[in-house]
Tab-separated table of C-alpha atoms in Angstrom:
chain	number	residue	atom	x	y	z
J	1	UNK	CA	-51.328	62.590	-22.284
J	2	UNK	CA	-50.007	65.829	-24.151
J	3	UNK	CA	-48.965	68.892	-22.531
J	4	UNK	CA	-52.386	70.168	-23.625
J	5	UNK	CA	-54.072	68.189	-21.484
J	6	UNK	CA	-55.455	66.059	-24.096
J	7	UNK	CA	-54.975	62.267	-24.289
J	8	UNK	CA	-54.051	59.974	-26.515
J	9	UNK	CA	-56.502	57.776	-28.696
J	10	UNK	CA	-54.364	54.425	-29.102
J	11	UNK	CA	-57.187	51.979	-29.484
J	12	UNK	CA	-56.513	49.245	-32.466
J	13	UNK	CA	-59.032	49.801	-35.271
J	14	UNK	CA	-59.292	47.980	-37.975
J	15	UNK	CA	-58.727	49.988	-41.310
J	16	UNK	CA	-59.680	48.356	-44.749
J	17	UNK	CA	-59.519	49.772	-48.471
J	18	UNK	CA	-62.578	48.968	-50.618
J	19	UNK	CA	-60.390	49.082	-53.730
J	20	UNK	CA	-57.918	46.878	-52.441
J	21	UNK	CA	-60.763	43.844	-51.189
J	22	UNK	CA	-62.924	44.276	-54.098
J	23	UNK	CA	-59.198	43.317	-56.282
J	24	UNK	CA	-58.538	40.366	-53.858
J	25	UNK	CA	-61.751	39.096	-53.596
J	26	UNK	CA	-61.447	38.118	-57.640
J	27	UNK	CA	-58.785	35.918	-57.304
J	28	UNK	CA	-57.912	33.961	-53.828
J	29	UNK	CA	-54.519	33.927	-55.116
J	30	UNK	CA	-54.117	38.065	-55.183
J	31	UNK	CA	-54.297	38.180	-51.083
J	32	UNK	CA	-50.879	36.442	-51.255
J	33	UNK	CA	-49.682	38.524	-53.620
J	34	UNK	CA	-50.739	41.646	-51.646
J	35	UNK	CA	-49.287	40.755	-48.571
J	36	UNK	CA	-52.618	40.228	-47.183
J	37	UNK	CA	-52.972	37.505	-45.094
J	38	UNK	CA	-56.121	37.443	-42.747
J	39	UNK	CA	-55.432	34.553	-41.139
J	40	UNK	CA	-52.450	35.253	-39.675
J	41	UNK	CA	-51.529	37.821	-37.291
J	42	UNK	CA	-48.414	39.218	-35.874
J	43	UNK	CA	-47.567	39.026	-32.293
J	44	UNK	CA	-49.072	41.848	-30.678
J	45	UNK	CA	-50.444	42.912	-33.456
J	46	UNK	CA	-54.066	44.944	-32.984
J	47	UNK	CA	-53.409	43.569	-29.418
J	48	UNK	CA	-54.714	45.988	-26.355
J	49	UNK	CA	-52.068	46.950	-23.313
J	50	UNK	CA	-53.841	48.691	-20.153
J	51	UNK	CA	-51.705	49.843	-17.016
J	52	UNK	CA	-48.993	50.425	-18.542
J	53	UNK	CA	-45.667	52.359	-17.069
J	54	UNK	CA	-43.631	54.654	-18.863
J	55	UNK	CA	-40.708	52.395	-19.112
J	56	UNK	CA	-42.944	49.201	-20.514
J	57	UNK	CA	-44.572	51.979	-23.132
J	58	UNK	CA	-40.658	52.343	-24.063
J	59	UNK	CA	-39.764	48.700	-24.117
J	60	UNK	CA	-43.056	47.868	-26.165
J	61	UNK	CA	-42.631	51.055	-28.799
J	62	UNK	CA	-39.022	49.727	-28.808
J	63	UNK	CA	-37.566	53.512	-28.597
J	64	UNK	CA	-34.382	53.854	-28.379
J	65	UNK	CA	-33.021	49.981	-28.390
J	66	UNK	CA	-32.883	49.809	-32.292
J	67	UNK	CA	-29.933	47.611	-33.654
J	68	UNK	CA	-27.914	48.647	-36.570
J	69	UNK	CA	-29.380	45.997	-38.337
J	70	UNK	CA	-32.569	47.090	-37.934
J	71	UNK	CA	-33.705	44.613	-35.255
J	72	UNK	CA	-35.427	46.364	-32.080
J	73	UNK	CA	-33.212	44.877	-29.556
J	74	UNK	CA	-35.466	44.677	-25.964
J	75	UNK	CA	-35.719	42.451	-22.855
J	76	UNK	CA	-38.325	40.432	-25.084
J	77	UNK	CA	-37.124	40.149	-28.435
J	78	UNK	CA	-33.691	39.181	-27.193
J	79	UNK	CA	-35.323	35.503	-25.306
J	80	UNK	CA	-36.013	35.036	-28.968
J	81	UNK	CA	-32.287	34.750	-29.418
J	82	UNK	CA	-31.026	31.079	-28.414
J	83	UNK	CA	-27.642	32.120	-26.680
J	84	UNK	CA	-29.245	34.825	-24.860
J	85	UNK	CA	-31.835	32.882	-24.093
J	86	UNK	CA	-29.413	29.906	-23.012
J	87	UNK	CA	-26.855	32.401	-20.991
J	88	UNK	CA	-29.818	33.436	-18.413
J	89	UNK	CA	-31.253	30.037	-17.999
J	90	UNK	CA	-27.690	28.671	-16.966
J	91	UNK	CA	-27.253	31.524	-14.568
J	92	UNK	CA	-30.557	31.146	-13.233
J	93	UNK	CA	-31.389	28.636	-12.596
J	94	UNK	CA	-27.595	27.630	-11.286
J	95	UNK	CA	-28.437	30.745	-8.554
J	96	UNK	CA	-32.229	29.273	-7.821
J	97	UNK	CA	-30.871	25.727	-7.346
J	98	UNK	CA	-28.100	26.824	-4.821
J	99	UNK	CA	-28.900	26.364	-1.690
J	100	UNK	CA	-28.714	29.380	0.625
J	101	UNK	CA	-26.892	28.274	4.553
J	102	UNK	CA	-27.327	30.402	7.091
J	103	UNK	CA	-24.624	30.855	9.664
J	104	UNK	CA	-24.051	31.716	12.904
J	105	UNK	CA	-20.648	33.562	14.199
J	106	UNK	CA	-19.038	33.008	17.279
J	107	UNK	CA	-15.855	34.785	17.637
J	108	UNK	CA	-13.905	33.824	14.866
J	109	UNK	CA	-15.568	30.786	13.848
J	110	UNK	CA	-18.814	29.887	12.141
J	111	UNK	CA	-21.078	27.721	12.589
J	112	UNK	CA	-24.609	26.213	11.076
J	113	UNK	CA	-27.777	28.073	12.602
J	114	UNK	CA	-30.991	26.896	13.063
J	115	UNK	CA	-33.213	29.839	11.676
J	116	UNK	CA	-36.907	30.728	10.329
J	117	UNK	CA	-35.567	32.506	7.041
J	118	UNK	CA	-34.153	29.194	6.318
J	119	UNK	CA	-37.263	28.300	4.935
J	120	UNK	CA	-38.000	31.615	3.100
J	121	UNK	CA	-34.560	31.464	1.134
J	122	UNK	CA	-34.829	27.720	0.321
J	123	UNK	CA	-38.215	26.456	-0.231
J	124	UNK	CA	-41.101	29.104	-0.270
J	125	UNK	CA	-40.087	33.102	-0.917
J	126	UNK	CA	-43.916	33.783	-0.286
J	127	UNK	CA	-47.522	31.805	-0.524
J	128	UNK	CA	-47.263	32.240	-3.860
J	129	UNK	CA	-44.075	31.233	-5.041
J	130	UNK	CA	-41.081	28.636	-4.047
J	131	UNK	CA	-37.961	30.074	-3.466
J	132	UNK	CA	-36.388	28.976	-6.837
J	133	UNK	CA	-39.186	30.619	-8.389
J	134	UNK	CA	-38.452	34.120	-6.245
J	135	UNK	CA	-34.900	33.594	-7.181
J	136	UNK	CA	-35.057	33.022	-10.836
J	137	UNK	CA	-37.058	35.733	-11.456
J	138	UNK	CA	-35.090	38.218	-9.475
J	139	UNK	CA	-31.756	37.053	-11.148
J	140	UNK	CA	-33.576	36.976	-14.867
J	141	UNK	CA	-34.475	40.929	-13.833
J	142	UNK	CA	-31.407	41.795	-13.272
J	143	UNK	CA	-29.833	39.711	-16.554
J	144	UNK	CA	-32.696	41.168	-19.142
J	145	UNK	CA	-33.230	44.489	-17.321
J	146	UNK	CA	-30.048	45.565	-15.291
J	147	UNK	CA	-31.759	45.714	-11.935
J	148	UNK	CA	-33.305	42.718	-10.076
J	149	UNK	CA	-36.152	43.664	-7.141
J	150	UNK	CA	-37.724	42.113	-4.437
J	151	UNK	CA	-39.841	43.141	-1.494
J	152	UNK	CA	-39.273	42.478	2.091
J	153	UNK	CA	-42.703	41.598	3.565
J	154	UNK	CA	-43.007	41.879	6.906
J	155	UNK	CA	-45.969	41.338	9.472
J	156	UNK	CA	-46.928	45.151	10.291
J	157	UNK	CA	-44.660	48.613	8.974
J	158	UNK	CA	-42.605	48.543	12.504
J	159	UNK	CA	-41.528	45.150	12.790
J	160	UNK	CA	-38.055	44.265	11.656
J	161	UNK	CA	-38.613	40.432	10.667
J	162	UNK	CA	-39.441	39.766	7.437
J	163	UNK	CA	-41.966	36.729	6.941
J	164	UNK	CA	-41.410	36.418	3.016
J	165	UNK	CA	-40.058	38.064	-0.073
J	166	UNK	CA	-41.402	38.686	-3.337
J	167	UNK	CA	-39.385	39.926	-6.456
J	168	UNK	CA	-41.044	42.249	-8.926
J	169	UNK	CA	-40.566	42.964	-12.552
J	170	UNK	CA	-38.088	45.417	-12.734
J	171	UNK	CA	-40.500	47.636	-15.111
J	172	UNK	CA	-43.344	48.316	-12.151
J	173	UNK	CA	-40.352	49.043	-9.745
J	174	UNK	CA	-39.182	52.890	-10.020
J	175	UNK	CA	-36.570	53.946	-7.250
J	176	UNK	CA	-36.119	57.655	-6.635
J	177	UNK	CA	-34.979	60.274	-4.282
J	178	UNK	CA	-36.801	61.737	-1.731
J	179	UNK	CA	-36.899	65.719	-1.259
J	180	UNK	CA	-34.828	64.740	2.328
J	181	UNK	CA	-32.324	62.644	-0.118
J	182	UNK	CA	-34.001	59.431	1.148
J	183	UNK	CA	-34.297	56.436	-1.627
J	184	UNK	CA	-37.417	55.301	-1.903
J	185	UNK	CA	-39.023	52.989	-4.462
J	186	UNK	CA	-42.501	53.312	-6.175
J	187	UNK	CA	-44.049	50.005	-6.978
J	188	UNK	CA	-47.108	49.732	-9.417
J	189	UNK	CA	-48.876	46.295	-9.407
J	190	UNK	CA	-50.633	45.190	-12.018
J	191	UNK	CA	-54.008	45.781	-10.431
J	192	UNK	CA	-54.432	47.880	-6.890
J	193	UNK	CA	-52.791	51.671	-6.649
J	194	UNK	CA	-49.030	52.327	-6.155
J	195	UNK	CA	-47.357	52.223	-3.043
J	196	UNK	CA	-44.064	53.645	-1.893
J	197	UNK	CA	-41.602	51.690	0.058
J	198	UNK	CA	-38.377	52.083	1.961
J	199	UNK	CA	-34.906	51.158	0.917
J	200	UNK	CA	-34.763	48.812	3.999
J	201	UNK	CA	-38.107	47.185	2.864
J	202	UNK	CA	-36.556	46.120	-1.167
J	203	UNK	CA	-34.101	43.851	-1.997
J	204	UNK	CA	-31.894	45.708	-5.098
J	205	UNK	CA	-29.465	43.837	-7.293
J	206	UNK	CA	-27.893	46.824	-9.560
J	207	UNK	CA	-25.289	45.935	-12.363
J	208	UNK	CA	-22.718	47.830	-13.973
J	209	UNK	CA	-23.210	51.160	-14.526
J	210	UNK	CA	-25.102	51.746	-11.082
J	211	UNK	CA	-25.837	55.127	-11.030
J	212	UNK	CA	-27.305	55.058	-7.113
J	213	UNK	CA	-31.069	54.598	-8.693
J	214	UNK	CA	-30.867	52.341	-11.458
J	215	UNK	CA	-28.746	50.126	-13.975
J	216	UNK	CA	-28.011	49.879	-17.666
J	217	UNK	CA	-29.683	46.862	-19.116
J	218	UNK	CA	-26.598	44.733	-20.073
J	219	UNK	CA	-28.819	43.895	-23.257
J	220	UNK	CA	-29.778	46.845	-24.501
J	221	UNK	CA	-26.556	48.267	-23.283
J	222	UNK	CA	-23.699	45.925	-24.440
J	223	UNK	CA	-24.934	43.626	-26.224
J	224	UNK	CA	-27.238	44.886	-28.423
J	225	UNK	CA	-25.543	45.011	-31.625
J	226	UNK	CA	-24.839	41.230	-31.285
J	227	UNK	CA	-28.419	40.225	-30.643
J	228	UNK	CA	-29.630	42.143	-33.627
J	229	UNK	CA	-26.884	41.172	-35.527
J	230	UNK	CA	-28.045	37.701	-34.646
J	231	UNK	CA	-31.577	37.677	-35.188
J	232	UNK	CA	-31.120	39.388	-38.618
J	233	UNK	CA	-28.649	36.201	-39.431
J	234	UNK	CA	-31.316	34.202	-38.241
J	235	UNK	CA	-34.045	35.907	-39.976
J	236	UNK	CA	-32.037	36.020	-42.952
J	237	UNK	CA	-31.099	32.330	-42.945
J	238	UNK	CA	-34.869	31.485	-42.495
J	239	UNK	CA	-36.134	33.336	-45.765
J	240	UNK	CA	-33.317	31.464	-47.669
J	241	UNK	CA	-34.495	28.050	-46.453
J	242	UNK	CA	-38.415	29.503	-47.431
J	243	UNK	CA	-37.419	30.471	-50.681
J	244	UNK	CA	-36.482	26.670	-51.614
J	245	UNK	CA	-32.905	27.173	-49.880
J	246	UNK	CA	-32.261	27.925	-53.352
J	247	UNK	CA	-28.478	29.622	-54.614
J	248	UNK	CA	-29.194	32.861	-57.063
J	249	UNK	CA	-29.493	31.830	-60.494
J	250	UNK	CA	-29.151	33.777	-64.120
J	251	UNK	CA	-30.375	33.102	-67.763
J	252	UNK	CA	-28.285	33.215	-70.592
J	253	UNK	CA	-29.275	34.138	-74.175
J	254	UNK	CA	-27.399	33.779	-77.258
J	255	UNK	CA	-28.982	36.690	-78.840
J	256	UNK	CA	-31.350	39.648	-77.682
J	257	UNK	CA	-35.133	38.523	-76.765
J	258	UNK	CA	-37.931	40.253	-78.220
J	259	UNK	CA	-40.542	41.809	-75.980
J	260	UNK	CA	-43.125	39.274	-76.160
J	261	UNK	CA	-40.250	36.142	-74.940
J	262	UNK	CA	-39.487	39.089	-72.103
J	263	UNK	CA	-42.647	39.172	-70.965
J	264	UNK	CA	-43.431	35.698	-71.150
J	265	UNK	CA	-40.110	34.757	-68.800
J	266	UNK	CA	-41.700	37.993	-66.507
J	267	UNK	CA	-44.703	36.387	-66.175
J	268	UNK	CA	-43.511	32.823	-65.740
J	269	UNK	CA	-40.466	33.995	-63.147
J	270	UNK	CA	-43.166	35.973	-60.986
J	271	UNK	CA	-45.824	33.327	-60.755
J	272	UNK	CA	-42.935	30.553	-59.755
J	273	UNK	CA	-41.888	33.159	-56.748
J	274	UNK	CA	-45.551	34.268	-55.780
J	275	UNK	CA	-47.025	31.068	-55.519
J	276	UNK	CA	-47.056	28.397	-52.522
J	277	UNK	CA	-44.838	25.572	-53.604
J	278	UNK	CA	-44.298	27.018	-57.255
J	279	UNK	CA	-40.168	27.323	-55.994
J	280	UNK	CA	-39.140	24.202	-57.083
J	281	UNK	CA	-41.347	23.699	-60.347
J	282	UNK	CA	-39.049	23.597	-63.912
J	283	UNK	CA	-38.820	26.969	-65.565
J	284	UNK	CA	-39.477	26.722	-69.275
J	285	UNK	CA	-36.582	28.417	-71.290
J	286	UNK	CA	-37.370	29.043	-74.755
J	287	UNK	CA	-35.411	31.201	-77.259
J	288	UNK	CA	-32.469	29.497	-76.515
J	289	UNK	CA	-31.978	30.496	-73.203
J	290	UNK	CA	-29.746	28.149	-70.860
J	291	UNK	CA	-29.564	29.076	-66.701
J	292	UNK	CA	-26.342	29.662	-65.419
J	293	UNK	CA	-25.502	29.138	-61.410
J	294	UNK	CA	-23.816	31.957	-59.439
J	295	UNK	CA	-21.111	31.725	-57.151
J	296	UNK	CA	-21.557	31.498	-53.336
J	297	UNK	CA	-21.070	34.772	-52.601
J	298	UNK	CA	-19.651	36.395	-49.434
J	299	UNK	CA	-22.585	37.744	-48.052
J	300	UNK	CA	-23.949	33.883	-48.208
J	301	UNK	CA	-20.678	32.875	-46.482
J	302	UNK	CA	-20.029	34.993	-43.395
J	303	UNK	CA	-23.122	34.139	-42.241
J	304	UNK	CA	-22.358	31.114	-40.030
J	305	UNK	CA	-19.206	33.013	-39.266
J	306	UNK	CA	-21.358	35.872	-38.086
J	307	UNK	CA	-24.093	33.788	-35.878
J	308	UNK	CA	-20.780	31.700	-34.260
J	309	UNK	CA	-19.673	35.795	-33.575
J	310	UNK	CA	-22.709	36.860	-32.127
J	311	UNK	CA	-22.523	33.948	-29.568
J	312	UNK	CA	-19.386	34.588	-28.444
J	313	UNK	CA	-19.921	38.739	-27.823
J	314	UNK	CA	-23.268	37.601	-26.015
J	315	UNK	CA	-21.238	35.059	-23.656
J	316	UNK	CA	-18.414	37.629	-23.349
J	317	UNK	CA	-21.267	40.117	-21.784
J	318	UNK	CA	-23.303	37.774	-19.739
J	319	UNK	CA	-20.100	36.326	-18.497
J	320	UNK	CA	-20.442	32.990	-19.685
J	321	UNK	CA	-18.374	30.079	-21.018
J	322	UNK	CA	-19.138	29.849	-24.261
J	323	UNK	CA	-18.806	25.759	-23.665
J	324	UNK	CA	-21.589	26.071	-21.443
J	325	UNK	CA	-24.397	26.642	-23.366
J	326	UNK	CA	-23.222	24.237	-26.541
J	327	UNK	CA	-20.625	26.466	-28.264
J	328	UNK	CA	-17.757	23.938	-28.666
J	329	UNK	CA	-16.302	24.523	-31.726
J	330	UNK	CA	-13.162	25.994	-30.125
J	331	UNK	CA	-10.950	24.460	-27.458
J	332	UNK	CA	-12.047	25.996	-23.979
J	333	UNK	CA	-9.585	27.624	-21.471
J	334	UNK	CA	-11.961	26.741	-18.481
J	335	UNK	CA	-10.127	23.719	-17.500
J	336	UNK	CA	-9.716	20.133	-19.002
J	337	UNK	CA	-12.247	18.333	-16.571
J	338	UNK	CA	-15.545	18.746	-14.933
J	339	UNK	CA	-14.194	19.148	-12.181
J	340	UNK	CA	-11.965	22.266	-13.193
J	341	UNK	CA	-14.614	23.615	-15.652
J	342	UNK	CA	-17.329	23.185	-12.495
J	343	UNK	CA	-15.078	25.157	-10.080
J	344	UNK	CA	-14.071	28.166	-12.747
J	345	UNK	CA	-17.415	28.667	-13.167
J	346	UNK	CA	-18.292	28.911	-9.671
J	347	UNK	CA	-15.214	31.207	-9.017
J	348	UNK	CA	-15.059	33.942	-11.799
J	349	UNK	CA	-19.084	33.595	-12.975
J	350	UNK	CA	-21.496	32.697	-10.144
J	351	UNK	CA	-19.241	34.489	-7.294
J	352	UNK	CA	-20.091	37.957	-9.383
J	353	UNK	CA	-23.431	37.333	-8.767
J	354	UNK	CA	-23.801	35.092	-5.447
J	355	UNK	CA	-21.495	38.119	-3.157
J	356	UNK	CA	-23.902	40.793	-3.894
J	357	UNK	CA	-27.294	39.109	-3.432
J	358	UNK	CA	-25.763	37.606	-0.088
J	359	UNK	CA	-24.627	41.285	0.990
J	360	UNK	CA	-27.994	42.720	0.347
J	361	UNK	CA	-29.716	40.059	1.461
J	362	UNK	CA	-27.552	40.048	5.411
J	363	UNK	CA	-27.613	43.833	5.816
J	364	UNK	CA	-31.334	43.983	5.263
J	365	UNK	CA	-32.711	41.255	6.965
J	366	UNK	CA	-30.076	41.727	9.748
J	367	UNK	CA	-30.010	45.273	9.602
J	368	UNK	CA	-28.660	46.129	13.251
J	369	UNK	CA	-26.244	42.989	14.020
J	370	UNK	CA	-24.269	41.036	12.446
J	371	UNK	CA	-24.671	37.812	14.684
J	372	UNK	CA	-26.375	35.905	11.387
J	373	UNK	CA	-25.321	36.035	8.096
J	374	UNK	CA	-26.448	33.818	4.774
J	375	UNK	CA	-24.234	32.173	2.056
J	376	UNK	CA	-24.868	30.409	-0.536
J	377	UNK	CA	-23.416	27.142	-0.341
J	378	UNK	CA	-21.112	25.728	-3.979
J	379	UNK	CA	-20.033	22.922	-2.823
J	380	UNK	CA	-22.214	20.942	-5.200
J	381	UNK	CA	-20.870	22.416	-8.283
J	382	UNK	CA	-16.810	22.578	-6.952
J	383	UNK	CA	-17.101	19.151	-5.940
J	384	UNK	CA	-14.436	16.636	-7.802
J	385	UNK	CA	-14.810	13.033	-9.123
J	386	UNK	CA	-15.344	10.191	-7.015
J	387	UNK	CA	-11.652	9.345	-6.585
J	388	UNK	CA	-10.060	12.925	-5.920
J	389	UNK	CA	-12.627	13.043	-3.211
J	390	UNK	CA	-11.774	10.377	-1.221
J	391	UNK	CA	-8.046	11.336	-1.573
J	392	UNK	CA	-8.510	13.986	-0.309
J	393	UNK	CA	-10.661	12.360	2.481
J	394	UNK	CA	-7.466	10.077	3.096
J	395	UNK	CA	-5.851	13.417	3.805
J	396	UNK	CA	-8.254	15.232	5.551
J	397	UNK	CA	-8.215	11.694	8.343
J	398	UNK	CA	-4.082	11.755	8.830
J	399	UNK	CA	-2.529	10.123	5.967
J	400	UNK	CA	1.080	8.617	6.403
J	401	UNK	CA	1.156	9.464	9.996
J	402	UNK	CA	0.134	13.498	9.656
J	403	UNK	CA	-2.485	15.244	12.300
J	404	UNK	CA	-6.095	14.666	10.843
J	405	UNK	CA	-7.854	17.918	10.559
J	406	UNK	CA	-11.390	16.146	9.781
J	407	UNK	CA	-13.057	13.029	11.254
J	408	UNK	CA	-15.153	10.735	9.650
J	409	UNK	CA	-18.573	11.756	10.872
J	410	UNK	CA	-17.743	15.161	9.353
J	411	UNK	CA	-16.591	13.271	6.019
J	412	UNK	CA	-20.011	11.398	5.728
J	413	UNK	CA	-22.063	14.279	6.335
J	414	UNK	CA	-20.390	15.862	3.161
J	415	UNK	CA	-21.371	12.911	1.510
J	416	UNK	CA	-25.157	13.316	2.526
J	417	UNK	CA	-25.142	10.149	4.398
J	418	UNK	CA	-26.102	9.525	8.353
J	419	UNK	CA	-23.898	8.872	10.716
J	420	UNK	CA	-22.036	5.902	12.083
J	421	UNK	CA	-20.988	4.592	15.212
J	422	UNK	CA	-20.016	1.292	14.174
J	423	UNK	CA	-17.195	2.564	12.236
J	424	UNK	CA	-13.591	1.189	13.057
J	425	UNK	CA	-10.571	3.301	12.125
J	426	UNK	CA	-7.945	1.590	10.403
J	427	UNK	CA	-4.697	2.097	12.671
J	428	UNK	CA	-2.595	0.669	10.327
J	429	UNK	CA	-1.276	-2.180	12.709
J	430	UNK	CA	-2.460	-4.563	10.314
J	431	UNK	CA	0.098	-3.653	7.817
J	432	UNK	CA	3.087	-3.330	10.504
J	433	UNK	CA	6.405	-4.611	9.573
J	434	UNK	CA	6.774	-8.251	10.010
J	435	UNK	CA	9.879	-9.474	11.873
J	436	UNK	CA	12.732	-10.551	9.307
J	437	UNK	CA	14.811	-12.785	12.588
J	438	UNK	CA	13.795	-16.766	12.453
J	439	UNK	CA	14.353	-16.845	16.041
J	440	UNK	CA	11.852	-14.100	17.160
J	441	UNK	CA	9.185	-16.082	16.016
């Protein structure tokens, strides 16, 4: 709507030119040749968009997020991009697969508690989602968009325990500041009127560049030169491999053609490039004319060198290994085994993301004490080979004659099997120094 009062008209019409289809209706060939393809469409092309917000308006326009190579760079156009694409999937769905412990305190130990929200953090967030569901959508939010949401539903507007939560695209989620400096966030579904809720009531996962409302997008942000570098390498790279993944080419004459051999080659050249499947048929050189092959040139080169770029600035801004998601073609600094590579990326990647949500989550669902508190539990991903385990589980029991800080119930619960009563400890006796004198036998 304009200041005026008066509102826009942006409904798709369909706009033809006689001239133009009374020309391509002559020759089928000539709707090719115009760029006029009716059977094919473009993605959201002549497409209608209701209920829209003012930020999806942006993000569909593409205002504001254009590359310098000319590639809109948005939440959407980036999953087109591979690395991008692989980056949040890894981080994901690593987060959604977690599972979530919560704990008890007493004094200044902890210990495993036997809780309702259990169930809402590890199998179903709300009757319409499972929990690894609710929590890959509210970490993708927060990778594509800078801000991951979710709401805190609760059985009437008074009660203080929460009975599910449900994450929300970031777009129909607007935080803002009350007149009494109260934050407050404005949700618009996607069918039903907005409501307002309280900071107490949403779940909010900000990134860097938290400005107390809202976050950057670390796409459009930081990494959009990369991703539009990318998908111009890729675009580029895809019209080569159309176009008969053919190198450049010249013709040589001996002497100067007349007009008639110049229009001729015009004519042939133009119907080989126009024409489906016309790339790889034999040109025709008359008047002595002989092709000669150009050189690869650099453009043509730095292209792989460019993508393998790209990948690497994406990774460096998502804050993942670059090994991770299939870039291998340089020696990693993660660690030399699984094991090492497993725990690095717990400790400087997932821990970035894990302490937040499990501070947000423990201060709003146990707003007024701190008896309870959830974590999510890595031990999956840090733990070590079969062999380094149970040396260390040789430790852990009182190796050599040291005090045993573990027993073995504890040991087989960490190796998700039941306990065992019929277990015997090995004292050792067995291997006791034999007696060396003949005569104490």
């Amino acid at each position: 709507m304009s200041a005026a009062g008066n509102v826009f008209d942006l409904t798709a019409r369909r706009l033809d030119s006689r001239v133009l289809g009374s020309w391509v209706s002559q020759d089928a060939q000539r709707a090719g040749r115009a760029g006029w393809m009716p059977g094919v469409q473009a993605a959201g092309e002549n497409s209608v968009t209701t209920d829209l917000t003012a930020e999806q308006l942006v993000q569909a326009l593409g205002v504001g997020s254009a590359s310098a190579a000319g590639i809109p760079v948005t939440a959407d156009v980036s999953m087109r991009q591979a690395t991008v694409y692989g980056c949040v999937q890894l981080l994901a769905g690593a987060v959604s697969s977690l599972p979530v412990g919560i704990f008890e305190r007493s004094g200044n130990d902890r210990k495993k508690a036997d809780h309702e929200y259990w169930w809402l953090l590890n199998e179903q967030a709300n009757d319409e989602m499972s929990a690894a569901t609710a929590w890959s959508m509210l970490l993708t939010g927060k990778l594509f968009y800078g801000d991951g949401f979710a709401q805190l539903i609760r059985p009437s507007p008074v009660s203080s325990r929460v009975i599910g939560w449900k994450p929300w695209h970031p777009l129909r989620v607007q935080p803002f500041m009350a007149t009494d400096g109260t934050l407050l966030y404005r949700f618009t579904p996607a069918k039903g009127e907005q409501f307002v809720l309280d900071a107490a009531d949403v779940i909010h996962l900000p990134s860097l560049g938290f400005d107390g409302l809202t976050s950057p997008s670390p796409i459009v942000y930081a990494a959009r030169e990369a991703i539009g570098a990318a998908l111009a390498a890729e675009q580029y790279s895809g019209r080569f491999f159309n176009g008969g993944a053919a190198f450049d080419y010249a013709l040589k004459a001996q002497g100067k053609l007349g007009k008639e051999q110049l229009d001729a080659l015009y004519y042939s050249l133009s119907v080989r490039a126009r024409q489906a499947g016309a790339s790889r048929a034999p040109l025709i050189l008359t008047g002595g004319l002989e092709p000669a092959q150009l050189s690869w040139n650099l453009k043509d080169a730095e292209i792989v060198a460019l993508r393998v770029l790209s990948d690497e600035q994406i990774c460096r801004v998502l804050g993942v290994p670059p090994h991770m998601v299939g870039l291998t073609t340089k020696t990693t600094s993660w660690g030399t085994g699984l094991e090492e590579q497993g725990a690095s990326f717990v400790r400087y990647t997932l821990q970035s993301l894990l302490t937040p949500i499990a501070q947000e989550f423990n201060r709003k669902l146990w707003p007024s004490r701190a008896r309870y508190f959830v974590e999510h539990v890595t031990a999956a991903l840090e733990r070590g080979n079969l062999k380094s385990r149970y040396e260390a589980y040789r430790i852990a029991l009182g190796r050599a004659g040291e005090d045993p800080f573990m027993d073995p119930q504890e040991i087989r619960r960490l190796e998700n099997m039941g306990p065992n009563d019929n277990l015997q400890r090995n004292t050792g006796a067995s291997h006791a120094a034999q007696p060396t004198d003949p005569t104490a036998q």
